[in-house]
Coordinates of C-alpha atoms in Angstrom, one line a residue:
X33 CA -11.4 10.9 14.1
X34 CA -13.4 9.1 16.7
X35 CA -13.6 5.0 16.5
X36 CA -17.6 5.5 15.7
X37 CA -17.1 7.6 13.0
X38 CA -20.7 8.3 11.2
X39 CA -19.0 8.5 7.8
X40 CA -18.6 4.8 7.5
X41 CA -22.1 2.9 6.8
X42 CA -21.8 0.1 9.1
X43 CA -22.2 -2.4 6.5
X44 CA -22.0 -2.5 2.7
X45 CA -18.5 -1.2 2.5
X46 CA -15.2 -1.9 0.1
X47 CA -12.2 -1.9 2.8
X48 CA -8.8 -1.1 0.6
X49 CA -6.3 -0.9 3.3
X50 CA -2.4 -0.2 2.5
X51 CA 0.3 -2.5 4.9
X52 CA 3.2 -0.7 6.2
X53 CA 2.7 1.9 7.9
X54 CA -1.1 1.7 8.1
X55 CA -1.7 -1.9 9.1
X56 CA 1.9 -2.2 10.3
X57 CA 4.5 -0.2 11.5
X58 CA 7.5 0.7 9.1
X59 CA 10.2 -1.6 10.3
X60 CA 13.9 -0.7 9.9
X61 CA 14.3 -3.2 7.2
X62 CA 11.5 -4.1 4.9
X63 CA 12.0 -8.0 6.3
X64 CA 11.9 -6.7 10.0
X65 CA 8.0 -6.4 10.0
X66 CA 5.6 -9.1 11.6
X67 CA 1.9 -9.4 11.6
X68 CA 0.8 -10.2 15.0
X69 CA -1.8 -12.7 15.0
X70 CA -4.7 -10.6 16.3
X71 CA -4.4 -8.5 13.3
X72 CA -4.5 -11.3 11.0
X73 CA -7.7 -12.0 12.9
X74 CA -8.9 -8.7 12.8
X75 CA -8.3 -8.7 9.0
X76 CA -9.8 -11.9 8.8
X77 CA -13.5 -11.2 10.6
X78 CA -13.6 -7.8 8.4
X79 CA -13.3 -9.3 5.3
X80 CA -16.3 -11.9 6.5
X81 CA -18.2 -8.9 7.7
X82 CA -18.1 -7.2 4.4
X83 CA -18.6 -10.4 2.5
X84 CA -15.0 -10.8 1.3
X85 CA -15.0 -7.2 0.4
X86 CA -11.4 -6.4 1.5
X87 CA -7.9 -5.9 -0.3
X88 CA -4.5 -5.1 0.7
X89 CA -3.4 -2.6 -1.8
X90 CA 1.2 -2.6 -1.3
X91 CA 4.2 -2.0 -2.7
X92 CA 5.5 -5.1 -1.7
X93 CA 4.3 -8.3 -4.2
X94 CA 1.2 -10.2 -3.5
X95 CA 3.8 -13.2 -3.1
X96 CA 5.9 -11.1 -0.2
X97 CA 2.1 -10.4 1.0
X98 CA 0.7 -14.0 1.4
X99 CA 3.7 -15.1 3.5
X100 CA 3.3 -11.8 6.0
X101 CA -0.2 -12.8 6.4
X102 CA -0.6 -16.7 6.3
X103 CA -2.4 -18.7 6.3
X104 CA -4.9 -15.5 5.9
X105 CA -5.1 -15.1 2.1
X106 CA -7.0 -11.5 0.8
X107 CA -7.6 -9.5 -2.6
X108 CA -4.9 -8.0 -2.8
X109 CA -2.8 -5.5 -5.5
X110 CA 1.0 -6.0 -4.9
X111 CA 3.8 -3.7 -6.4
X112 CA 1.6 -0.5 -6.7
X113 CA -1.0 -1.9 -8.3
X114 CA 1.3 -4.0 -11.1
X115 CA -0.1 -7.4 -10.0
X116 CA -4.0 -7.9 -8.6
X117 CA -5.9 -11.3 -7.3
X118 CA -9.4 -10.8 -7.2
X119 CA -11.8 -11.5 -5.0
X120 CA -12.3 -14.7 -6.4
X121 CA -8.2 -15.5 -6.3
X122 CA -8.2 -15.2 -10.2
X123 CA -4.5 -13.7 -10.5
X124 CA -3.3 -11.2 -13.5
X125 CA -0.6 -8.8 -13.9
X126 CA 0.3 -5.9 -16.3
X127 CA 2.2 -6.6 -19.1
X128 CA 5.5 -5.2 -18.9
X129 CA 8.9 -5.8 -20.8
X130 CA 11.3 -5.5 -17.2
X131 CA 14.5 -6.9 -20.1
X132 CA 16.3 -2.8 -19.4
X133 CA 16.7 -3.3 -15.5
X134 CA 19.7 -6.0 -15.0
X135 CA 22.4 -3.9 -15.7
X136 CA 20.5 -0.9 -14.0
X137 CA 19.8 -3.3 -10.9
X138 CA 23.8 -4.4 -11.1
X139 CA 25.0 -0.8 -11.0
X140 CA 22.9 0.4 -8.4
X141 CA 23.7 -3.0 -6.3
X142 CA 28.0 -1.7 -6.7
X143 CA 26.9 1.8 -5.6
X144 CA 24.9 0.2 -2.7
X145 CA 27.7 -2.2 -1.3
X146 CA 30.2 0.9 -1.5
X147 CA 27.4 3.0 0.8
X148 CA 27.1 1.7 4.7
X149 CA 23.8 1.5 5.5
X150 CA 21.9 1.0 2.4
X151 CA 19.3 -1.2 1.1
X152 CA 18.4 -2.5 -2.4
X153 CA 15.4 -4.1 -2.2
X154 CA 14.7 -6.3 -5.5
X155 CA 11.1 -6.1 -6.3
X156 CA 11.4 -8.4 -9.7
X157 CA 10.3 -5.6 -11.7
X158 CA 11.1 -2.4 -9.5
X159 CA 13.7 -1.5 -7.0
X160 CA 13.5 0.0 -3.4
X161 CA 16.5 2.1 -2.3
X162 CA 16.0 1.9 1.6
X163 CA 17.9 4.9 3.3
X164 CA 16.6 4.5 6.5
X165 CA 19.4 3.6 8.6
X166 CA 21.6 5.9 6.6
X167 CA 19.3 9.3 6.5
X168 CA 22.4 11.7 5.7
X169 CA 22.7 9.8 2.2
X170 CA 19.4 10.9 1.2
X171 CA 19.8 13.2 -1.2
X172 CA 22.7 11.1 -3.0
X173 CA 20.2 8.3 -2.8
X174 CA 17.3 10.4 -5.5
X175 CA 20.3 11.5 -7.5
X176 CA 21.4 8.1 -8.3
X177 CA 18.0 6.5 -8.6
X178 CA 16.5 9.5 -10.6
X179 CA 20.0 9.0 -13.2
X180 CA 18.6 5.3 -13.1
X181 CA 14.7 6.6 -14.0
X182 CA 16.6 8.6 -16.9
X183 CA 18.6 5.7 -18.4
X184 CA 15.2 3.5 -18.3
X185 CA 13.2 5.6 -19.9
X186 CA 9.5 6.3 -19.5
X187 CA 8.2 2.9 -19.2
X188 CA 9.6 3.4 -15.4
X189 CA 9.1 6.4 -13.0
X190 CA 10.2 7.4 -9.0
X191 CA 8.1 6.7 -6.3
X192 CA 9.0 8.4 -3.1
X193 CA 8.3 6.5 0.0
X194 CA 9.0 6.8 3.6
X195 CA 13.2 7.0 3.7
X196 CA 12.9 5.4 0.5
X197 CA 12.4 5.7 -3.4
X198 CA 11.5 3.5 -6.0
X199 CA 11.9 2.5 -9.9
X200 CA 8.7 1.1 -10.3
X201 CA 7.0 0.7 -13.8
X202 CA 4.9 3.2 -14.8
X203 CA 2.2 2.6 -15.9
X204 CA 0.1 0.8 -13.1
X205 CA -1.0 2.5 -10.4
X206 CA -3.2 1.9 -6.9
X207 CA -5.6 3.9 -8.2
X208 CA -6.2 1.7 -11.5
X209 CA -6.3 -1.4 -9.3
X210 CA -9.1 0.0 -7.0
X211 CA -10.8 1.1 -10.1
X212 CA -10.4 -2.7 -10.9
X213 CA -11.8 -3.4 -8.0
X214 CA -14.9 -1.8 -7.5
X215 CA -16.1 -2.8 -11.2
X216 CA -16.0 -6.6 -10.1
X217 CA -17.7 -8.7 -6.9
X218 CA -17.6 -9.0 -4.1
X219 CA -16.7 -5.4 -4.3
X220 CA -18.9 -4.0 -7.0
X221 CA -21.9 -1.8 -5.6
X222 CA -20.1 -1.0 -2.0
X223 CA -18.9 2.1 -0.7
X224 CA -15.6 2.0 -1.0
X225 CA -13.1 3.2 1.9
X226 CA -9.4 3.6 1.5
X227 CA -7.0 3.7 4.3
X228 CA -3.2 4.7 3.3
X229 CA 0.0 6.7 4.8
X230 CA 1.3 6.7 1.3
X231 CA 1.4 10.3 -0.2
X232 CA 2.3 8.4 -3.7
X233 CA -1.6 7.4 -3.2
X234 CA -2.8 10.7 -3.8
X235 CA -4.5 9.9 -6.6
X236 CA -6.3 6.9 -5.4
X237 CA -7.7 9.5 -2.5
X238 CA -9.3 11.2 -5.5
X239 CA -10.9 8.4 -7.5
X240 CA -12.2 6.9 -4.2
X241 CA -13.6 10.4 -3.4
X242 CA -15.2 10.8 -6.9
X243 CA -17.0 7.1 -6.5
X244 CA -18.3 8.9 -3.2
X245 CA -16.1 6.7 -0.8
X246 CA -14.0 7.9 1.8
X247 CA -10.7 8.5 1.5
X248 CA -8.3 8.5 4.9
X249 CA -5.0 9.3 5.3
X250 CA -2.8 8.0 8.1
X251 CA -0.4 10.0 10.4
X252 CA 0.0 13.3 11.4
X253 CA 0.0 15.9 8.7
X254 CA 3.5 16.9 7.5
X255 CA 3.9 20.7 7.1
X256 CA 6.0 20.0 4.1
X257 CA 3.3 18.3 1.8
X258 CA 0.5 19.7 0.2
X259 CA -2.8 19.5 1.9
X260 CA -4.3 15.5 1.2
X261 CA -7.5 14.8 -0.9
X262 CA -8.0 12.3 2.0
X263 CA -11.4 13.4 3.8
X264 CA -10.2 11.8 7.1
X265 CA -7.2 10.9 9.0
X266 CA -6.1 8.9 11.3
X267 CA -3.1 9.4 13.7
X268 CA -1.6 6.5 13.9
X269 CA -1.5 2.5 13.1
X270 CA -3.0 2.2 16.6
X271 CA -5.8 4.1 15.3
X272 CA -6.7 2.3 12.1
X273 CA -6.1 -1.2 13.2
X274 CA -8.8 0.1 16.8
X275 CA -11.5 1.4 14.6
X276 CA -11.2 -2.3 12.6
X277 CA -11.7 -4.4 15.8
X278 CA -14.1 -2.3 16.9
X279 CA -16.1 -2.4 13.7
X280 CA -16.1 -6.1 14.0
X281 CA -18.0 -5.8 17.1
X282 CA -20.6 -3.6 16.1
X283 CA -23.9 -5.2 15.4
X284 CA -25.1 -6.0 11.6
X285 CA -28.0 -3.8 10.7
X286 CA -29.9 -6.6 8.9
X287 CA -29.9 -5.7 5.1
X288 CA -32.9 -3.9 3.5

């Protein structure tokens, strides 16, 4: 996809941008990442251009969010969509009774410590298991945190990331939060435009798609995976993070 890409109007947008591994690389550890100041920049002059118009959309917590990015605050949705701030920095969360996951969280902790080179990241109400440096534990790594899922119940579900998977809660999701989003100012009446690796964002392609956004999925295509509802793609990080500066440079069309 070229930088100039005519599907984007050049003003008048909704920017919903996932972090790692769209506006970041994936780190080793979920702590290892830094946001190099032009980015914060970049971030910062887009969310002027549109009007304050932008929001981080993550699985990491809008707390875990604000200290990548300060003193740069955004909209954001942290923990798949469980906790928004608006565009106005009004703040709510999804109710949710987390009082089942201690002992799940101290038994997965045991089986963790016993297993060289995994992580157990605590989320407050969801856990990470990071298999990254460890890839050959993989497949003991679902069965232990689907036999978590099954002890929890339904009010939690699996999220598969990227040498990772999740007990998140189930019922919030990215695609409810942009939904949230787009009914509110300063985001309300734009064109939304969702940029995500995630393939647990599937669904938020689709909603953006129906609201007659565009919908872009980052990195190269993974024989493996179904095809994406994502109209576009870019390749890399490189990639998204070039087509925001250079959208900061191109001239305004003066509104009509």
């Amino acid at each position: 996809m070229t930088l100039r890409a005519a599907f984007v109007p050049e003003q008048g947008i909704a920017l919903f941008l996932d972090v790692d591994g769209t506006l970041l690389e994936i780190a080793a550890l979920p702590d290892g990442v830094r946001v190099p100041a032009a980015l914060r920049n970049t971030l910062q002059l887009a969310a002027q251009r549109e009007d304050g118009a932008l929001a981080l959309l993550s699985g990491r917590s809008i707390e875990a969010l604000d200290r990548l990015f300060a003193p740069s605050v955004f909209a954001a949705a942290g923990l798949h969509g469980f906790e928004r701030r608006d565009g106005r920095g009004s703040f709510s969360c999804t109710p949710f009774d987390a009082s089942a996951l201690p002992p799940i969280r101290s038994a997965l902790q045991d089986w963790v410590q016993r297993h060289r080179g995994l992580l157990l990241e605590d989320k407050g109400v969801a856990l990470a298991l990071h298999y990254r440096n460890a890839p050959q534990l993989q497949e003991q790594a679902y069965r232990i945190m689907h036999e978590a899922a099954t002890a929890l119940g339904p009010c939690f579900h699996l999220l598969a990331g990227k040498c990772a998977v999740e007990l998140a809660p189930a019922h919030c999701s990215v695609r409810a939060a942009i939904e949230a989003f787009m009914g509110e100012p300063p985001f309300a009446g734009r064109t939304p435009v969702f940029v995500s690796d995630d393939s647990t964002d599937e669904e938020a392609f689709e909603v953006v798609n129906a609201l007659c956004g565009h919908s872009i999925r980052v990195g190269a295509p993974e024989p493996s995976v179904e095809q994406s509802a994502a109209g576009y793609r870019f390749a890399s990080v490189a990639g998204v993070v070039a087509w925001l500066r250079e959208r900061n440079t191109h001239p305004m069309r003066p509104r009509r």
